[in-house]
Amino acid sequence: MDIQVERGMADGYACGLLLLFSFDSPEDWEKPVREVDRKWGGFLSTLMKQGDFKGELFETRLLFTHGGLPAQRVLLTGLGKKAEFDLEKWRGASSKAGKVIRDSGIKEFALPVGALGAFSEEEVAESFVTGFILGTYQFNEFKTLDRDKIKQVDTVLLLGETDEQVRSIEKGSHAGKIISEAVTRARDLVNGPGNQITPTALVRTCQEIARTHSLGIHVMDVGEAETMGMGAFVAVAKGSHEPGKFITLEYNRGKGLDTIALVGKGITFDSGGISIKPSERMERMKDDMSGAAAVIGAMEAAARLRIPLHVVGIIPATENLPDGKAYKPGDILKSLSGQTVEVISTDAEGRLILCDALTYSLRYQPKAIIDLATLTGACIIALGDYVTGLLANDGALAQRIEEAAKKTGEKVWRLPIWDEYFDYIKSDSADFRNVGTRAAGAIIGGVFLNRFVQKTPWVHLDIAGPASIDKDQPYVPKGGTGVGVRLLVQLLRDWK
Ligand code: BES
Ligand code: ZN
Ligand code: ZN
């Protein structure tokens, strides 16, 4: 999709559709809406006075101007009460408008962008583009029937009144586009089926990104991982015919910048292994590489935005399948850290591939490690479908993440890792067991990972709930969400 920025006035602009946003009272209208109203003989005011359009949040009304304006149509979209307005509502309204325009079969539209409430035109532009692109996302790659019925907007034109405004809008929309395309990349990977999105396919995607944006890339196969001593990662990978891969992407290497390590769980299908899962809803387990997808998206966006940090993305990628060569309950594994793990359930495989990835990340001496993983069903039980569980060994880093999440609208909630929890993963025969009891499942996952980061500030994000959803959210269609990409990018942008 093409996003253009031009200098122009909404009331004088000739186009197929002009998009306007309205709070629930005409007194709160921004200048472009007031001017369109004046030019149109008070038509919009009358509409509101009569109650035909109330300006409620996400309310839309498509109007034909019939010569009353240079634009052929106007789409009015409600923003609700001005006092309650924020960028999250704005992204939702932008998405709603985008879907109405797309579904009407309109290919091109224009909208005036200016400061809105407390937000600058740059923020308004970035969040419009984000809400619009993410809200109109569709996954059609594998549909062969009725392809001609698929509707899509081709061009969006953002109008600024002054040259200075135009520059700010360009800046905001540029960032919004890069970030949304990174989320789209992550969603495509999550929605892609397990027979296509294999560890090898993740390698191909990473290679393409590395080539395009000059990132460093290093890929280990299972043999090399074994030689290196990654006994936990290798155990999970060896039960699968599809070759496992251990991928490292690196941006801004050797420039003396702060290092941030991003680690993503890349289980391209989780059957549970020998501790096999019930078959009901097992197809969802193609999303068990959502942490990896978030890291890939964030690496791509970080490079395109030229964020001044050394960012290392680490992705252990493998399937988890039962097989004659598969690892088994009771097995004892030697992790890269040297610590041993007794396998209680082969379905707690995420923490096994991640523990080696976390140990590996320490080689880069990062200032912070953030891992993302669809780690536990227990996290969904605790927090629901839309919330990411946060566990941390460092309050300041946890707070940075919470602040970034507040900005992007991705909900995170911190869970404790008190000393008592470590008892649950004590093993009679090894250093740790890979599961506890049924108690505090999401916390125990984090507690296990905590044993592999030493003293480095670390945050674990359990995205089992929000990685894919069954019901549309304002700008997140059902299916893979790309959760974590925007959060990570915001964290990196705000890093000081
Ligand atoms: N990938 C699953 C977690 C999961 C479950 C994600 C449901 C999304 C939706 C993970 O590998 C797993 O199976 N975890 C086990 C851990 C248990 C054996 C301690 C779980 O949650 O049951
Ligand atoms: Zn599992
Ligand atoms: Zn899993």
XYZ file of C-alpha atoms in Angstrom, residues 235 275 327-333 341-348 352 430 432-435:
23
model
C 16.673 -32.734 22.581
C 3.573 -36.010 26.117
C 13.210 -37.008 23.702
C 11.158 -38.612 26.469
C 9.825 -37.901 29.942
C 12.514 -38.918 32.415
C 15.373 -37.954 30.117
C 18.041 -35.749 31.653
C 19.458 -33.037 29.415
C 17.258 -30.635 33.395
C 15.012 -33.606 34.062
C 12.244 -33.801 31.488
C 8.873 -34.329 33.151
C 6.794 -33.277 30.151
C 7.983 -33.040 26.577
C 5.189 -30.488 26.134
C 7.151 -28.007 28.247
C 14.076 -26.035 26.932
C 19.016 -33.319 38.036
C 15.890 -28.753 37.705
C 12.780 -30.400 36.328
C 11.111 -28.742 33.346
C 7.667 -28.488 34.971
